[in-house]
Amino acid sequence: MRCTGAGGCLVAVLLASCGNDGSSRSGPALDPRPEVQTCLPDIAEGMPARLSDTECFTDLKTLEPGPDLIPYEVNAPLWTDGAFKPRFLVVPSPEQITIRADDSWAFPDGTVLIKVFGFEFRKGDPESRRAVETRFMVRRNGAWEYSTYEWNDEGTDAALLEKRKVVEYTIERGSGSEVIEYGFPEYDDCVTCHGSEIDDVLGPKTGQLNRERDYDGVVANQLVAMAEIGLFALGTDEEINPDAEPRMANPPKGEGTLEEQARAYLDANCAHCHRPGAYADSAEHGLDLRYEVLLADSGICDPMKYFTEWAGLPRVAPGDPDGSGLMQRFVLDGVLRMPSTGTSTVDPFGTALLRDWIARLTTCP
């Protein structure tokens, strides 16, 4: 997979869609995996001090991905203060991903998951798009290791961070501006969501990746494209049939029913903590916001707990968004707002989606 647009890859990759120049081509959507890994070929030595030394990108200025990076997109993205997030994975050949019965994926040692975070610093001006952070999850000795890099202002390289850091970024919006308090996580922040009792890879799973993607002019289902290059451990007579696989609703594209879109949004933004075995799992919470869990079994219709000002308030009151604890938590300022990590601003799209869904509910469940 390569970016071929006349302006290079920067704008296209930062939009999480490694661009094409409007032309089409034939052939496989993805190139075969190289026999020799170039991205972090010797992870036993630890993460390099600079992003350029990982050899995961062939050109940092344009964010041209290396030959073993496989791009992917998700149906329901996590809100991160409006950041756009190109995503890549590396699975060393000939290793394969095992798809579990619950839709999650088991990755082999040597797997590298990469997410680039960037902002459009002048809204409406694609030339103002710039990467600010690149995060890594590396599978080694049966466990995940987490690292993050902070990009310089010139967009030429990024430095490995050892500690949590908050940077204020100003986003220009017409005649006004917005200040985002952007948090660079340290290890303890990562394990809050990823390091629970379960094998927490949050984005790459069947329902999230079961969608079409434009691979430089070849539009293909991501699962099929990955299966074609041997990425999945399948039986001899087994193949990927997207129509028979789980598929989450896509809220940004308006795909799925209103309830499916709302549930997909809650899965992406809340279920990493609110599900069995995760950070906020407890008998007292009784909240499981995974997409595949029936609404009646999710606990979302139960009354709020712990917070005196909302004690007894239903999490979701059918037809009454303002009387729903869920909405109260989403629109708050400060530490009580949800999601509680990874964001400093309210998501206008997500809150509007949830408000619309609750307003149209007649019963819960």
Coordinates of C-alpha atoms in Angstrom, one line a residue:
M1 CA 0.0 0.0 0.0
R2 CA 1.4 3.4 -1.0
C3 CA 0.1 7.0 -1.2
T4 CA 0.3 8.3 -4.7
G5 CA -1.4 11.7 -4.6
A6 CA 0.5 14.6 -6.1
G7 CA 0.8 16.3 -2.7
G8 CA 2.3 13.2 -1.1
C9 CA 0.9 11.4 1.9
L10 CA 0.7 14.0 4.6
V11 CA -2.8 15.3 4.2
A12 CA -4.2 11.9 3.1
V13 CA -2.6 10.0 6.0
L14 CA -3.5 12.5 8.6
L15 CA -7.1 12.1 7.4
A16 CA -6.7 8.4 8.2
S17 CA -7.2 7.5 4.6
C18 CA -4.0 7.0 2.8
G19 CA -5.0 8.8 -0.3
N20 CA -5.2 8.1 -4.0
D21 CA -5.2 10.6 -6.9
G22 CA -8.7 9.7 -8.0
S23 CA -7.6 6.9 -10.3
S24 CA -8.4 3.2 -9.9
R25 CA -6.2 0.2 -10.2
S26 CA -6.7 -3.6 -10.3
G27 CA -5.1 -6.3 -8.2
P28 CA -4.9 -7.1 -4.5
A29 CA -5.8 -4.3 -2.1
L30 CA -2.7 -5.0 0.1
D31 CA 0.8 -5.9 -0.8
P32 CA 2.2 -9.2 0.6
R33 CA 3.9 -8.8 3.9
P34 CA 7.7 -8.5 3.6
E35 CA 9.7 -11.5 4.8
V36 CA 12.1 -9.2 6.7
Q37 CA 10.4 -6.8 9.2
T38 CA 11.6 -3.2 8.9
C39 CA 9.4 -1.5 11.6
L40 CA 11.0 -2.1 14.9
P41 CA 13.0 -5.2 13.7
D42 CA 14.7 -5.7 17.0
I43 CA 12.1 -4.8 19.7
A44 CA 14.1 -6.7 22.3
E45 CA 16.4 -3.6 22.4
G46 CA 13.5 -1.4 23.6
M47 CA 11.9 1.6 21.9
P48 CA 14.3 4.0 20.1
A49 CA 14.6 7.6 21.4
R50 CA 13.3 9.0 18.2
L51 CA 10.4 8.0 15.9
S52 CA 12.7 8.2 12.9
D53 CA 14.8 5.3 14.4
T54 CA 11.8 3.0 14.5
E55 CA 12.0 2.6 10.7
C56 CA 8.2 2.3 10.6
F57 CA 7.8 5.2 8.2
T58 CA 9.9 5.7 5.1
D59 CA 9.3 9.5 5.2
L60 CA 8.2 11.3 8.4
K61 CA 7.6 14.6 6.7
T62 CA 4.9 13.0 4.5
L63 CA 4.1 10.1 6.9
E64 CA 4.8 7.6 4.2
P65 CA 4.3 4.2 5.9
G66 CA 6.9 1.5 5.6
P67 CA 6.3 -1.7 3.7
D68 CA 5.1 -3.8 6.6
L69 CA 2.6 -1.2 7.9
I70 CA -1.0 -2.2 7.2
P71 CA -3.5 0.7 7.4
Y72 CA -6.9 0.2 8.9
E73 CA -10.0 2.3 9.8
V74 CA -12.7 1.6 12.4
N75 CA -16.4 2.0 12.2
A76 CA -16.9 3.8 15.5
P77 CA -13.9 5.9 16.5
L78 CA -12.9 7.1 19.9
W79 CA -13.4 10.9 20.5
T80 CA -10.0 12.6 21.2
D81 CA -10.9 16.3 21.2
G82 CA -11.4 16.2 17.4
A83 CA -8.0 14.7 16.6
F84 CA -7.8 12.6 13.5
K85 CA -6.0 9.3 13.9
P86 CA -4.4 7.2 11.2
R87 CA -4.0 3.6 12.4
F88 CA -1.6 0.9 11.3
L89 CA -0.7 -2.6 12.4
V90 CA 2.3 -4.8 11.8
V91 CA 2.1 -8.6 12.1
P92 CA 5.5 -10.2 11.3
S93 CA 5.4 -12.8 8.6
P94 CA 4.5 -15.6 8.8
E95 CA 2.7 -15.0 12.1
Q96 CA -1.1 -14.7 12.1
I97 CA -4.0 -13.2 14.1
T98 CA -6.4 -15.6 15.8
I99 CA -10.0 -14.4 15.7
R100 CA -11.7 -15.4 19.0
A101 CA -15.3 -16.4 19.4
D102 CA -16.2 -13.1 21.0
D103 CA -15.0 -11.0 18.0
S104 CA -11.7 -10.0 19.7
W105 CA -8.4 -10.7 18.1
A106 CA -5.4 -12.5 19.6
F107 CA -2.1 -11.1 18.3
P108 CA 1.2 -12.9 18.1
D109 CA 4.4 -11.7 19.7
G110 CA 6.1 -9.2 17.5
T111 CA 2.9 -7.4 16.6
V112 CA 3.1 -3.6 16.5
L113 CA 0.0 -1.3 16.7
I114 CA 0.5 2.3 15.7
K115 CA -1.8 5.3 16.0
V116 CA -0.9 8.8 14.9
F117 CA -2.8 11.7 16.5
G118 CA -3.1 15.1 14.7
F119 CA -5.1 18.3 14.5
E120 CA -6.1 20.7 11.9
F121 CA -4.9 23.9 13.6
R122 CA -6.8 26.2 11.4
K123 CA -10.2 24.7 10.8
G124 CA -11.0 24.4 7.1
D125 CA -7.3 24.6 6.1
P126 CA -5.9 21.1 5.3
E127 CA -2.4 22.6 5.1
S128 CA -2.6 23.3 8.8
R129 CA -2.9 19.6 9.7
R130 CA 0.0 18.4 11.8
A131 CA 0.8 15.2 13.8
V132 CA 1.3 15.8 17.5
E133 CA 1.7 12.3 18.9
T134 CA 2.4 8.7 17.7
R135 CA 1.5 5.8 20.1
F136 CA 2.8 2.3 20.0
M137 CA 1.6 -1.0 21.4
V138 CA 4.1 -3.8 21.0
R139 CA 3.4 -7.4 21.8
R140 CA 6.3 -9.1 23.5
N141 CA 6.6 -12.2 25.7
G142 CA 2.8 -12.5 25.7
A143 CA 2.1 -9.0 26.9
W144 CA 1.6 -5.5 25.6
E145 CA 4.1 -2.7 26.0
Y146 CA 3.1 0.9 25.6
S147 CA 5.1 3.9 24.2
T148 CA 4.4 7.3 23.0
Y149 CA 6.3 9.9 20.9
E150 CA 5.7 13.7 20.9
W151 CA 6.2 15.4 17.5
N152 CA 8.2 18.6 17.1
D153 CA 6.6 21.7 15.8
E154 CA 8.3 21.3 12.4
G155 CA 6.7 17.9 11.9
T156 CA 10.0 16.3 11.1
D157 CA 10.4 13.9 14.0
A158 CA 9.1 12.8 17.4
A159 CA 10.8 12.1 20.7
L160 CA 10.0 9.2 23.0
L161 CA 8.3 10.4 26.2
E162 CA 9.0 8.8 29.6
K163 CA 6.4 10.7 31.7
R164 CA 2.9 12.0 31.5
K165 CA 2.7 15.4 29.8
V166 CA -0.1 18.0 29.0
V167 CA 0.3 20.4 26.2
E168 CA -2.1 23.2 25.3
Y169 CA -2.9 23.4 21.6
T170 CA -4.8 26.3 20.1
I171 CA -7.3 25.5 17.3
E172 CA -8.4 28.5 15.2
R173 CA -12.1 28.5 14.3
G174 CA -13.0 31.4 12.1
S175 CA -13.0 34.5 14.2
G176 CA -12.4 32.6 17.5
S177 CA -10.2 29.8 18.9
E178 CA -10.3 26.8 21.2
V179 CA -7.6 25.7 23.6
I180 CA -7.2 21.9 23.9
E181 CA -5.4 20.5 26.9
Y182 CA -3.9 17.5 25.2
G183 CA -2.6 14.7 27.4
F184 CA 0.4 12.5 26.5
P185 CA -0.1 9.4 28.5
E186 CA 2.5 7.5 30.6
Y187 CA 2.4 3.7 31.2
D188 CA -0.1 3.9 34.1
D189 CA -2.5 5.9 31.9
C190 CA -2.3 3.3 29.2
V191 CA -3.0 0.3 31.4
T192 CA -6.1 2.1 32.8
C193 CA -7.8 1.2 29.5
H194 CA -5.6 -1.5 28.0
G195 CA -4.1 -3.3 30.9
S196 CA -7.0 -4.8 32.8
E197 CA -7.6 -8.5 33.4
I198 CA -8.5 -9.0 29.8
D199 CA -6.4 -8.8 26.7
D200 CA -7.3 -5.2 25.9
V201 CA -6.7 -4.3 22.3
L202 CA -9.6 -1.9 21.8
G203 CA -9.9 -0.9 18.1
P204 CA -8.8 -3.9 16.0
K205 CA -11.6 -6.4 16.3
T206 CA -13.9 -7.9 13.7
G207 CA -16.9 -5.7 14.2
Q208 CA -14.9 -2.5 14.1
L209 CA -12.8 -3.4 11.0
N210 CA -15.7 -5.0 9.0
R211 CA -16.0 -2.1 6.6
E212 CA -14.8 -1.0 3.2
R213 CA -11.6 1.0 2.6
D214 CA -9.9 2.6 -0.4
Y215 CA -6.5 1.1 -0.8
D216 CA -5.0 3.5 -3.4
G217 CA -7.8 3.0 -5.9
V218 CA -8.9 -0.5 -4.9
V219 CA -12.0 -0.4 -2.7
A220 CA -12.1 -3.6 -0.6
N221 CA -13.5 -4.9 2.7
Q222 CA -10.7 -4.6 5.3
L223 CA -11.2 -8.2 6.6
V224 CA -11.1 -9.6 3.1
A225 CA -8.0 -7.6 2.2
M226 CA -6.2 -8.8 5.3
A227 CA -7.3 -12.4 4.8
E228 CA -5.9 -12.3 1.3
I229 CA -2.4 -11.7 2.6
G230 CA -2.6 -14.4 5.2
L231 CA -3.1 -12.2 8.2
F232 CA -5.7 -14.5 9.9
A233 CA -5.3 -18.0 11.2
L234 CA -8.1 -19.7 9.2
G235 CA -8.9 -23.4 8.7
T236 CA -8.2 -25.1 5.3
D237 CA -11.8 -24.6 4.1
E238 CA -12.5 -21.4 6.1
E239 CA -12.7 -18.0 4.6
I240 CA -13.8 -14.5 5.6
N241 CA -17.4 -13.6 4.6
P242 CA -18.0 -10.0 5.7
D243 CA -21.8 -10.5 5.5
A244 CA -21.6 -13.3 8.0
E245 CA -19.2 -11.5 10.4
P246 CA -20.1 -9.0 13.1
R247 CA -20.3 -5.4 11.9
M248 CA -20.6 -2.4 14.2
A249 CA -22.7 0.6 13.1
N250 CA -20.7 3.6 11.7
P251 CA -21.9 6.7 13.5
P252 CA -19.9 9.3 11.5
K253 CA -21.3 7.9 8.3
G254 CA -24.8 7.5 9.7
E255 CA -24.8 3.8 9.0
G256 CA -27.1 1.6 11.2
T257 CA -30.2 2.4 13.1
L258 CA -30.1 5.3 15.6
E259 CA -29.9 2.8 18.5
E260 CA -27.1 0.9 16.8
Q261 CA -25.1 4.1 16.2
A262 CA -25.6 5.2 19.8
R263 CA -24.5 1.7 21.1
A264 CA -21.5 1.8 18.8
Y265 CA -20.5 5.2 20.1
L266 CA -20.8 3.9 23.7
D267 CA -18.8 0.8 22.9
A268 CA -15.9 2.9 21.4
N269 CA -15.9 5.6 24.0
C270 CA -17.0 3.9 27.2
A271 CA -16.8 0.1 27.0
H272 CA -13.0 0.0 27.5
C273 CA -13.8 0.7 31.2
H274 CA -17.4 -0.4 31.5
R275 CA -17.3 -4.1 30.7
P276 CA -16.5 -7.3 32.7
G277 CA -12.8 -7.4 33.7
A278 CA -12.1 -3.8 32.9
Y279 CA -11.1 -0.8 34.9
A280 CA -14.6 0.3 36.1
D281 CA -16.1 -3.2 36.3
S282 CA -17.7 -4.0 39.6
A283 CA -20.9 -5.5 40.9
E284 CA -21.8 -2.0 42.2
H285 CA -21.4 -0.4 38.8
G286 CA -23.3 -3.1 36.9
L287 CA -22.6 -1.4 33.6
D288 CA -21.6 -3.3 30.5
L289 CA -21.5 -1.0 27.4
R290 CA -20.2 -3.4 24.8
Y291 CA -22.0 -3.2 21.5
E292 CA -23.0 -6.8 21.4
V293 CA -24.6 -6.9 24.9
L294 CA -28.4 -6.6 24.8
L295 CA -29.7 -3.3 26.2
A296 CA -31.7 -5.2 28.8
D297 CA -28.5 -6.7 30.1
S298 CA -26.2 -3.7 29.9
G299 CA -27.3 -1.9 33.1
I300 CA -27.8 1.3 31.2
C301 CA -31.4 1.6 32.3
D302 CA -30.5 1.3 36.0
P303 CA -30.3 4.2 38.4
M304 CA -27.1 6.2 39.0
K305 CA -24.9 5.3 42.0
Y306 CA -22.2 6.9 44.0
F307 CA -22.9 10.5 43.2
T308 CA -25.2 12.2 45.7
E309 CA -26.5 14.9 43.3
W310 CA -27.6 12.2 40.9
A311 CA -28.5 9.3 43.3
G312 CA -31.5 7.5 42.0
L313 CA -31.5 9.3 38.6
P314 CA -31.8 6.8 35.8
R315 CA -28.8 6.4 33.6
V316 CA -31.2 6.6 30.7
A317 CA -34.7 8.0 31.1
P318 CA -36.7 7.2 27.9
G319 CA -37.7 10.4 26.1
D320 CA -35.9 12.6 28.6
P321 CA -32.2 13.3 27.8
D322 CA -31.9 16.0 30.5
G323 CA -33.2 13.6 33.1
S324 CA -30.7 10.9 32.1
G325 CA -27.6 10.5 34.2
L326 CA -25.7 9.4 31.1
M327 CA -26.2 12.7 29.4
Q328 CA -25.4 14.6 32.6
R329 CA -22.0 12.9 32.7
F330 CA -21.2 13.5 29.1
V331 CA -21.7 17.3 29.1
L332 CA -20.0 18.1 32.4
D333 CA -16.8 20.1 32.8
G334 CA -14.1 18.8 35.0
V335 CA -13.1 15.4 36.4
L336 CA -16.7 14.0 36.6
R337 CA -17.2 14.2 32.8
M338 CA -17.2 11.0 30.8
P339 CA -15.1 9.7 29.1
S340 CA -12.8 10.4 32.1
T341 CA -9.5 10.0 30.2
G342 CA -8.1 10.9 26.8
T343 CA -10.1 14.0 26.2
S344 CA -10.5 17.5 27.6
T345 CA -13.5 18.8 25.6
V346 CA -17.1 17.7 25.1
D347 CA -17.8 15.8 21.8
P348 CA -20.6 17.8 20.1
F349 CA -21.4 15.0 17.6
G350 CA -21.5 12.3 20.3
T351 CA -23.6 14.2 22.7
A352 CA -26.1 15.1 19.9
L353 CA -26.3 11.4 18.9
L354 CA -26.9 10.2 22.4
R355 CA -29.4 13.0 23.1
D356 CA -31.4 12.1 19.9
W357 CA -31.4 8.4 20.8
I358 CA -32.6 8.9 24.4
A359 CA -35.2 11.4 23.2
R360 CA -36.7 8.9 20.9
L361 CA -36.7 6.0 23.3
T362 CA -40.1 5.0 24.6
T363 CA -39.0 2.2 27.0
C364 CA -35.7 1.2 28.5
P365 CA -35.2 -1.6 27.7

